[in-house]
PDB file of C-alpha atoms and ligand atoms in Angstrom:
ATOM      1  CA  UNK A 291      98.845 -93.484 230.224  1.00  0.00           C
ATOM      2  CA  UNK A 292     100.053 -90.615 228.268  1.00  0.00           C
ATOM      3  CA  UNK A 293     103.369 -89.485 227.960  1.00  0.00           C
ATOM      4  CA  UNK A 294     103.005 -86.047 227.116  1.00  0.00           C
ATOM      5  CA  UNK A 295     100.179 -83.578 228.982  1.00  0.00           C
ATOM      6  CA  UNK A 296      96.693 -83.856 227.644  1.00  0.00           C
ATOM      7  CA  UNK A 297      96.302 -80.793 228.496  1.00  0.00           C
ATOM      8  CA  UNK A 298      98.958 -80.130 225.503  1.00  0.00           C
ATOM      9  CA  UNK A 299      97.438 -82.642 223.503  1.00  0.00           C
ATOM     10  CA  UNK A 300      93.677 -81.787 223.720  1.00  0.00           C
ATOM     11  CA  UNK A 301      95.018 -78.036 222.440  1.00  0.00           C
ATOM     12  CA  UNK A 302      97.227 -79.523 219.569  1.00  0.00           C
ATOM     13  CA  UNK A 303      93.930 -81.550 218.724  1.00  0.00           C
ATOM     14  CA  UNK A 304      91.931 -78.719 218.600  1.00  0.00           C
ATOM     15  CA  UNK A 305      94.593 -76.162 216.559  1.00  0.00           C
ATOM     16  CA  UNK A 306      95.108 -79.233 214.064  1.00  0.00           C
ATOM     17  CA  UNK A 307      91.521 -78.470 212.983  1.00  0.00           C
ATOM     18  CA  UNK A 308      91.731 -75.680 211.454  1.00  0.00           C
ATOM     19  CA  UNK A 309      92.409 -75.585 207.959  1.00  0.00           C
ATOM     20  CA  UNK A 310      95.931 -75.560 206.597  1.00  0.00           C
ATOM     21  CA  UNK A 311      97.357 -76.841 209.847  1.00  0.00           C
ATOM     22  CA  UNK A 312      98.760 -80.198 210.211  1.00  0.00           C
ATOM     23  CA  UNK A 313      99.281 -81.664 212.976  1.00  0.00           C
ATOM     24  CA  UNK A 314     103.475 -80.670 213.043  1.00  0.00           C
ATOM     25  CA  UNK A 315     102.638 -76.968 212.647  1.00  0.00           C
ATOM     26  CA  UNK A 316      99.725 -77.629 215.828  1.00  0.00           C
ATOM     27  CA  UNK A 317     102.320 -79.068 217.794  1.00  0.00           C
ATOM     28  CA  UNK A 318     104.343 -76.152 216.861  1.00  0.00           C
ATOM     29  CA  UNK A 319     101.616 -73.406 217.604  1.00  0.00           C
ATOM     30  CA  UNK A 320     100.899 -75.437 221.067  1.00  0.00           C
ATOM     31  CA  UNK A 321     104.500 -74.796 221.992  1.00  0.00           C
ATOM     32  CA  UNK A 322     104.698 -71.152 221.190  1.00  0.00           C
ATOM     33  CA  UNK A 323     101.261 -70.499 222.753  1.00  0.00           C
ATOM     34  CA  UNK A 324     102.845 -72.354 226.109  1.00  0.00           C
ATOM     35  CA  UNK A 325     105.683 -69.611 226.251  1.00  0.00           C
ATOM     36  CA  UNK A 326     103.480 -66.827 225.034  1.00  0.00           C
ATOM     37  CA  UNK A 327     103.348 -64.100 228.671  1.00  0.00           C
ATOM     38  CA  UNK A 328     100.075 -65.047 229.926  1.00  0.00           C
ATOM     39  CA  UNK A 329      98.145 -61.807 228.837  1.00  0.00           C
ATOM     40  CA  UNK A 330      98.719 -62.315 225.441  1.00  0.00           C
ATOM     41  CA  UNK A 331      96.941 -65.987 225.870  1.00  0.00           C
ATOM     42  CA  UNK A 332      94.241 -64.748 227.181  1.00  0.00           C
ATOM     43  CA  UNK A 333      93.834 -62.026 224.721  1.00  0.00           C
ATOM     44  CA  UNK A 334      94.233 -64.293 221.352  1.00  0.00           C
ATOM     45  CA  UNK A 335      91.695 -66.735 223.418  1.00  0.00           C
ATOM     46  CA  UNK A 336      89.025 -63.512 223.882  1.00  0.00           C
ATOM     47  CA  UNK A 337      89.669 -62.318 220.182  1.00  0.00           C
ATOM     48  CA  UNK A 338      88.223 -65.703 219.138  1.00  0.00           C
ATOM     49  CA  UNK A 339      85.465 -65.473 220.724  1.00  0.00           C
ATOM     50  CA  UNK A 340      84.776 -62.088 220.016  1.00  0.00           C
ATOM     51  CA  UNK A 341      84.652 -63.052 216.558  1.00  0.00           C
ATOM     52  CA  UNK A 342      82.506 -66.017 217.092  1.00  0.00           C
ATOM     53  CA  UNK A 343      79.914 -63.557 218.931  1.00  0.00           C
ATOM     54  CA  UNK A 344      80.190 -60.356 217.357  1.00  0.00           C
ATOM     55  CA  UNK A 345      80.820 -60.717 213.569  1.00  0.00           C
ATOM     56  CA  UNK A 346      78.170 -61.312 211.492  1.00  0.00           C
ATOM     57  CA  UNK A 347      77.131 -61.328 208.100  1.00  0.00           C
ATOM     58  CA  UNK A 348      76.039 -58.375 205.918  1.00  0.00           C
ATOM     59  CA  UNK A 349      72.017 -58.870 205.571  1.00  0.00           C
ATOM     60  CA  UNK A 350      73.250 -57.197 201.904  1.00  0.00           C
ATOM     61  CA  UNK A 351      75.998 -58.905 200.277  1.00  0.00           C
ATOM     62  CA  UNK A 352      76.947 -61.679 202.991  1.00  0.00           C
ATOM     63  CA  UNK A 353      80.106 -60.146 203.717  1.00  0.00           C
ATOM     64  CA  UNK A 354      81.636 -60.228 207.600  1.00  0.00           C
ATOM     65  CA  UNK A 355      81.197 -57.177 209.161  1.00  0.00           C
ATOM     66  CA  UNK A 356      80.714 -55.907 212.678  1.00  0.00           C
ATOM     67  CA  UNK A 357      77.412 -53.660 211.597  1.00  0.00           C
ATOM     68  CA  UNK A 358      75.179 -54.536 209.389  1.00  0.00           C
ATOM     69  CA  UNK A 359      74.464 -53.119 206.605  1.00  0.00           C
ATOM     70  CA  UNK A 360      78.697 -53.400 206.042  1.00  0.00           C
ATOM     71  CA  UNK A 361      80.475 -50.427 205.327  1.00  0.00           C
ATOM     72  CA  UNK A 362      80.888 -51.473 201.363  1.00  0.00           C
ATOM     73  CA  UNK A 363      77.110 -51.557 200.788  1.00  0.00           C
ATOM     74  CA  UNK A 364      76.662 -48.087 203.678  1.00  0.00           C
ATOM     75  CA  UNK A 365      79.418 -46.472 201.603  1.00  0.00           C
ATOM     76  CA  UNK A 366      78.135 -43.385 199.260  1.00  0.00           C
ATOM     77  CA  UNK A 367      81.590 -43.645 197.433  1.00  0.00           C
ATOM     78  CA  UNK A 368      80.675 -46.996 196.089  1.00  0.00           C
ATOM     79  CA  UNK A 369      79.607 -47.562 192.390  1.00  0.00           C
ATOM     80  CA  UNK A 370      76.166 -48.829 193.227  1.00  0.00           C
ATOM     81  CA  UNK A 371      75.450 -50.048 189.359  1.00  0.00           C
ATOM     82  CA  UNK A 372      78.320 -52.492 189.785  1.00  0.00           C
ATOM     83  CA  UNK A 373      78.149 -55.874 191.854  1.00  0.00           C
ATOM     84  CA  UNK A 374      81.128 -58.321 192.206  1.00  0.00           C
ATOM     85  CA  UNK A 375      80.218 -61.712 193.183  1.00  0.00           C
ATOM     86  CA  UNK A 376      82.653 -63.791 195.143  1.00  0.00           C
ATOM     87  CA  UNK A 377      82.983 -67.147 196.841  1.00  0.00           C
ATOM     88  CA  UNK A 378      83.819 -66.336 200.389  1.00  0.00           C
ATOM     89  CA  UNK A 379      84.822 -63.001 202.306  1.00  0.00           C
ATOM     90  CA  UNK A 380      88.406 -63.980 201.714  1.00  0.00           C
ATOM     91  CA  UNK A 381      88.132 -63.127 198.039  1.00  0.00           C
ATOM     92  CA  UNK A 382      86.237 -59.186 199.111  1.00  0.00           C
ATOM     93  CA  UNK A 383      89.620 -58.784 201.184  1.00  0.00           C
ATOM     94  CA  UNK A 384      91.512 -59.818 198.260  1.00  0.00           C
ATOM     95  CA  UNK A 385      89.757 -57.720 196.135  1.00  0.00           C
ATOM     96  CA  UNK A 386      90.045 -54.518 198.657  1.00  0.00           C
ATOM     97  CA  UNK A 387      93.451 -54.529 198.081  1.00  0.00           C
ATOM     98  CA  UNK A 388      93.519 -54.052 194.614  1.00  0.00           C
ATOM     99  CA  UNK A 389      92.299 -50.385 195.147  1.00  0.00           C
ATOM    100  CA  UNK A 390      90.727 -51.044 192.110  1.00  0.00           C
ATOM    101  CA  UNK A 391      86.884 -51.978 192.083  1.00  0.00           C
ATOM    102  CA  UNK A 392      84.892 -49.374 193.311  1.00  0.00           C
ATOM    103  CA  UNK A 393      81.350 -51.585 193.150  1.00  0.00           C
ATOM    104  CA  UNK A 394      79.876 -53.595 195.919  1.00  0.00           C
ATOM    105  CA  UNK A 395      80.213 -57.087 196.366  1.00  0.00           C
ATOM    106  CA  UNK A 396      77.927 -60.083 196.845  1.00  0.00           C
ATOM    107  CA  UNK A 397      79.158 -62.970 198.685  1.00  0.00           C
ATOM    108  CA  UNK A 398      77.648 -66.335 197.960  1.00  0.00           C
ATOM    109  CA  UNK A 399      79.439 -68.585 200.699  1.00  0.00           C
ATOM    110  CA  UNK A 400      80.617 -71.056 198.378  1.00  0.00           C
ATOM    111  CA  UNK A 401      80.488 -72.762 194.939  1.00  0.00           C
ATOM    112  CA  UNK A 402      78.195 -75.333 193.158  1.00  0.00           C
ATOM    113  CA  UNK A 403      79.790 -78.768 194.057  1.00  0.00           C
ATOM    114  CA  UNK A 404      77.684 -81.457 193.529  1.00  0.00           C
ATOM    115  CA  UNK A 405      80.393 -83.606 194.330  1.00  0.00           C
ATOM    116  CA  UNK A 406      79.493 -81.692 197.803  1.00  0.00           C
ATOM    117  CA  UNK A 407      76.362 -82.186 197.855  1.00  0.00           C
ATOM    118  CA  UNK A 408      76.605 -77.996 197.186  1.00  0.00           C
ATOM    119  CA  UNK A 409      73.921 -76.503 195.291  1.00  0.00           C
ATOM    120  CA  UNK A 410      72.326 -72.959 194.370  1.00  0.00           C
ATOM    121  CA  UNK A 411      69.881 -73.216 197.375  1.00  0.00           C
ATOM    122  CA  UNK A 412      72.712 -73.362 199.670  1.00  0.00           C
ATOM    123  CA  UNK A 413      74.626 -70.484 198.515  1.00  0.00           C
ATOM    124  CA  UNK A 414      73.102 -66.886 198.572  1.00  0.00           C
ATOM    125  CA  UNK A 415      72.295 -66.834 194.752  1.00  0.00           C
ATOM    126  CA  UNK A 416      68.724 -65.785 195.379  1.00  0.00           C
ATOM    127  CA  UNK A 417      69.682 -62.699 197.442  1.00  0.00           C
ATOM    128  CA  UNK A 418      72.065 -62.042 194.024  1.00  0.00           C
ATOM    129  CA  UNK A 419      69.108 -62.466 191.676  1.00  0.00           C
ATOM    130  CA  UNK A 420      66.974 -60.612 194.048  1.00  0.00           C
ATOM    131  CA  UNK A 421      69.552 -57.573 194.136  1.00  0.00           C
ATOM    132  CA  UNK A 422      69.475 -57.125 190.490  1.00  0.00           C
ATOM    133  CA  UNK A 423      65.542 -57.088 190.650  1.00  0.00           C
ATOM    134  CA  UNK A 424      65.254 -55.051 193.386  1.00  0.00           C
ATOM    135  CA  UNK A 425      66.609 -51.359 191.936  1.00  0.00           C
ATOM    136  CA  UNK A 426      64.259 -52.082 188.730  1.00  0.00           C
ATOM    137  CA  UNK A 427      61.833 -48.812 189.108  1.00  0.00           C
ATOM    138  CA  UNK A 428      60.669 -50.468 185.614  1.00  0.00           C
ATOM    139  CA  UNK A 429      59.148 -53.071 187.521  1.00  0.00           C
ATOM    140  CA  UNK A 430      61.361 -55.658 186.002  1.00  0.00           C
ATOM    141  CA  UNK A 431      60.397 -59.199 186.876  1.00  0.00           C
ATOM    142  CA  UNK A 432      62.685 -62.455 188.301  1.00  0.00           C
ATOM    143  CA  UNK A 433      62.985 -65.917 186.385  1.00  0.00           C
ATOM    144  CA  UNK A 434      60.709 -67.042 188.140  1.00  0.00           C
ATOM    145  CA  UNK A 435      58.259 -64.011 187.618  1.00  0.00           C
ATOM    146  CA  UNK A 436      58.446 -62.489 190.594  1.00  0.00           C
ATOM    147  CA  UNK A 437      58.369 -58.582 191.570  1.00  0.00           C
ATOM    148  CA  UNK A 438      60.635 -57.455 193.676  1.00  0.00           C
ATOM    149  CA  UNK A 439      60.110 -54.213 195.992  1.00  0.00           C
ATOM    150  CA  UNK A 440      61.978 -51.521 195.447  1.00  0.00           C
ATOM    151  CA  UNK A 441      64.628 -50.559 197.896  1.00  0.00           C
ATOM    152  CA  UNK A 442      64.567 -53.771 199.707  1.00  0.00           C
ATOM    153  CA  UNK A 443      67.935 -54.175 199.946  1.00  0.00           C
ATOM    154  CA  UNK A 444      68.116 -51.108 202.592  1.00  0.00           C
ATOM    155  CA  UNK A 445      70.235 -49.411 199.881  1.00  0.00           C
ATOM    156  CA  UNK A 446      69.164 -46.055 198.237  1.00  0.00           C
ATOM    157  CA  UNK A 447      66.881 -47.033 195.369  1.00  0.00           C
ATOM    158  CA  UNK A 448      66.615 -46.130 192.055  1.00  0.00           C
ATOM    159  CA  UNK A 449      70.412 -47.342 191.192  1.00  0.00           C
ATOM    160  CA  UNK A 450      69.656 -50.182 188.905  1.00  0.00           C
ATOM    161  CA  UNK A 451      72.909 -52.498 188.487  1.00  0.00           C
ATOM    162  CA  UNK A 452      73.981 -52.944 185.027  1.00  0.00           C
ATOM    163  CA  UNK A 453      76.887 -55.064 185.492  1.00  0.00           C
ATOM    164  CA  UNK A 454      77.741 -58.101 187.519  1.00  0.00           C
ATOM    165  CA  UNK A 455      81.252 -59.084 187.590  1.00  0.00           C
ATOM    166  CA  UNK A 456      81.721 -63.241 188.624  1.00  0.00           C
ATOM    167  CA  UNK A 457      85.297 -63.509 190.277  1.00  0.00           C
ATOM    168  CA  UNK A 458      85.243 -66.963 191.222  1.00  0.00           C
ATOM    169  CA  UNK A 459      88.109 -69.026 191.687  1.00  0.00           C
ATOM    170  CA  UNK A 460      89.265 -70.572 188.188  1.00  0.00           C
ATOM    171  CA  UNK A 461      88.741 -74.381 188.954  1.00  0.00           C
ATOM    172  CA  UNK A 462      85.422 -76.262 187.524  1.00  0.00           C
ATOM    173  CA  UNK A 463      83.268 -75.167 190.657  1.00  0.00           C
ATOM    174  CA  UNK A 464      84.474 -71.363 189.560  1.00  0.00           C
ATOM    175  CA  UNK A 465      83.491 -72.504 186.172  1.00  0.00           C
ATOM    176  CA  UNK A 466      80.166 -74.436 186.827  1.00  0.00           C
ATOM    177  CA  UNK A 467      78.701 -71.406 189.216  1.00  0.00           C
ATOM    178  CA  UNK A 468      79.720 -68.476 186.653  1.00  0.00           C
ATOM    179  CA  UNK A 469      77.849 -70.688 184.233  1.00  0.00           C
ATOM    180  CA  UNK A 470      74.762 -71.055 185.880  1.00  0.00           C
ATOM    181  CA  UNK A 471      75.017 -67.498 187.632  1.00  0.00           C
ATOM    182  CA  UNK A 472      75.314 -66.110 183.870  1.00  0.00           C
ATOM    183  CA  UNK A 473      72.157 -68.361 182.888  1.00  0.00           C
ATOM    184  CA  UNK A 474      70.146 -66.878 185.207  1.00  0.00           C
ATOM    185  CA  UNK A 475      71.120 -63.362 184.991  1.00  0.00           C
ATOM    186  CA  UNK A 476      70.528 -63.320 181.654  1.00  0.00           C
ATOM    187  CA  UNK A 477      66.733 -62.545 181.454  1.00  0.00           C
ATOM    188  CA  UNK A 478      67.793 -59.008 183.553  1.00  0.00           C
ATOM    189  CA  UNK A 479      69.404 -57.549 180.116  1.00  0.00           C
ATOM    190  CA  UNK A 480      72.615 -56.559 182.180  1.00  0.00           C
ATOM    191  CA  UNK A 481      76.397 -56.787 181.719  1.00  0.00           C
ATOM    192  CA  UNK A 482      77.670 -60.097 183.045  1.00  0.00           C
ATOM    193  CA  UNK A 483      81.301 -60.488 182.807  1.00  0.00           C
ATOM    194  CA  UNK A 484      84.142 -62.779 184.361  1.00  0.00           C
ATOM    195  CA  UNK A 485      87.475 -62.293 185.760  1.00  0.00           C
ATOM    196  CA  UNK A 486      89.869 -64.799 186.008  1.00  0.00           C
ATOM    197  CA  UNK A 487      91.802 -64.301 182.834  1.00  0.00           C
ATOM    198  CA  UNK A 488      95.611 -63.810 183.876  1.00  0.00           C
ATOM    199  CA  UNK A 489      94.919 -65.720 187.242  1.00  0.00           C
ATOM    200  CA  UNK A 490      96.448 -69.517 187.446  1.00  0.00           C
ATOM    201  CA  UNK A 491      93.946 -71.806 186.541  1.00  0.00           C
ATOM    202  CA  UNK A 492      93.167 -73.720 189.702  1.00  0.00           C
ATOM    203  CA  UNK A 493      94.702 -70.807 191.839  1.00  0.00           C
ATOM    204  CA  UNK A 494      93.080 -69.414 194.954  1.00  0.00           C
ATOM    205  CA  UNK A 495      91.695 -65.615 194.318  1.00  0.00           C
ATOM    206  CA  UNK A 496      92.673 -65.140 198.109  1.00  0.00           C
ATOM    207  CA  UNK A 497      96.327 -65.688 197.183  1.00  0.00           C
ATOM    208  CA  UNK A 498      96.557 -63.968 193.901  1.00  0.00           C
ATOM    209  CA  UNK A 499      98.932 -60.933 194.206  1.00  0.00           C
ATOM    210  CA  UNK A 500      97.290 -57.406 193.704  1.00  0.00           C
ATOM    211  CA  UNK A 501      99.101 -56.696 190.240  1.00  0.00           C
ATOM    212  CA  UNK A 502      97.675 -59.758 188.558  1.00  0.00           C
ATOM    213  CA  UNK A 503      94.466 -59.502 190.471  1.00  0.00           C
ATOM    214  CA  UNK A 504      94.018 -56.298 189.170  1.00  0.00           C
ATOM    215  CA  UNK A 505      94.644 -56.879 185.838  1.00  0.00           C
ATOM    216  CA  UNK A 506      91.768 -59.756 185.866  1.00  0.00           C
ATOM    217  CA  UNK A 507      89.674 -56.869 187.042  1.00  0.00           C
ATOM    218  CA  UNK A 508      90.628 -54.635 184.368  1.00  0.00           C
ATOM    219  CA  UNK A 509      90.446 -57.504 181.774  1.00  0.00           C
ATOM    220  CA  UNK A 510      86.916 -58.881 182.294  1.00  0.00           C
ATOM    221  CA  UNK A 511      85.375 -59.998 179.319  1.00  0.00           C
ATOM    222  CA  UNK A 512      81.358 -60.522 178.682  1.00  0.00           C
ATOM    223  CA  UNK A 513      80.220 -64.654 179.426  1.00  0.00           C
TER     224      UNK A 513
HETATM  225 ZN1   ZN B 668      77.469 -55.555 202.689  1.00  0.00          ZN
END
């Protein structure tokens, strides 16, 4: 028998899944949802799963976005030469904010963990490597000897990138997949740098305020 409404409990069960939400603040969000007017319920419940449906990711840098290519990499404004890789969309948002970088972005979904089980061929590092190829008119050649077409990327060609910028978070994931990320870009001859100086070690990059985030920006230094 249950002494409160399943109904209640199979929503607090559900809301208590998502991350950063314990099961006192799902109880909490359960109640408020129960008073919410009616329209407004329905609304929240069709915004979910018009992000389930519609958002996707950017065939480009693995961004969110609503059209693909995302407006970052369609953008004309954008420094083309300049790609700042990041852990999860979160960080691009972050990073928006600043008003500062003026580069595109490549998102890799994640970190090396092995503790995870998390490893290079689950993250989008070959789209990375294949993005610094691609713009090579010189015919420039992968690791693993590969040519890459030009223009591949849908982007205008011709704009070879001579910096990539790793702003992962600074934990030893962060640390393990800017190491291995500058390993293998080194072959390309390019500017690799890392932020992270100025944030708190084992902070999020998500939470970091603009000010300091922009400051790592600013004070990048080579790997
Ligand atoms: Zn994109």
């Amino acid at each position: 028998m249950h002494l409160t409404s399943e109904t209640v409990e199979s929503l607090v069960e559900h809301l208590s899944k998502l991350p950063t939400v314990g099961r006192k603040t799902a109880q909490r969000l359960a109640a408020y949802v129960l008073k919410m007017p009616r329209e407004e319920v329905v609304e929240l419940a069709r915004a979910l799963v018009a992000a389930k449906d519609k958002v996707k990711e950017c065939s480009v840098c693995f961004n969110v976005t609503d059209d693909d290519p995302c407006p970052v990499c369609r953008s004309e404004r954008r420094d083309r030469s300049i790609i700042c890789v990041v852990e999860e969309p979160s960080d691009v948002l972050a990073l928006e904010r600043t008003g500062e970088f003026r580069g595109l972005y490549h998102v890799l979904g994640g970190v090396i963990s092995p503790l995870d089980g998390v490893g290079p061929d689950d993250l989008h590092v070959r789209e990375l490597i294949a993005r610094v190829a691609t713009p090579a008119s010189s015919g420039a050649a992968a690791p693993d000897g590969t040519v890459r077409e030009p223009g591949a990327d849908g982007g205008p060609e011709g704009v070879p990138v001579r910096e990539v910028i790793l702003a992962m978070n600074p934990n030893v994931e962060g640390d393990t997949t800017s190491y291995y990320l500058g390993q293998l870009l080194a072959p390309f001859g390019i500017a690799v740098t890392r932020i992270a100086r100025g944030l708190p070690i084992g902070g999020d990059l998500e939470f970091a305020d603009e000010a300091t985030l922009s400051r790592a920006l600013e004070g990048r230094a080579g790997l």
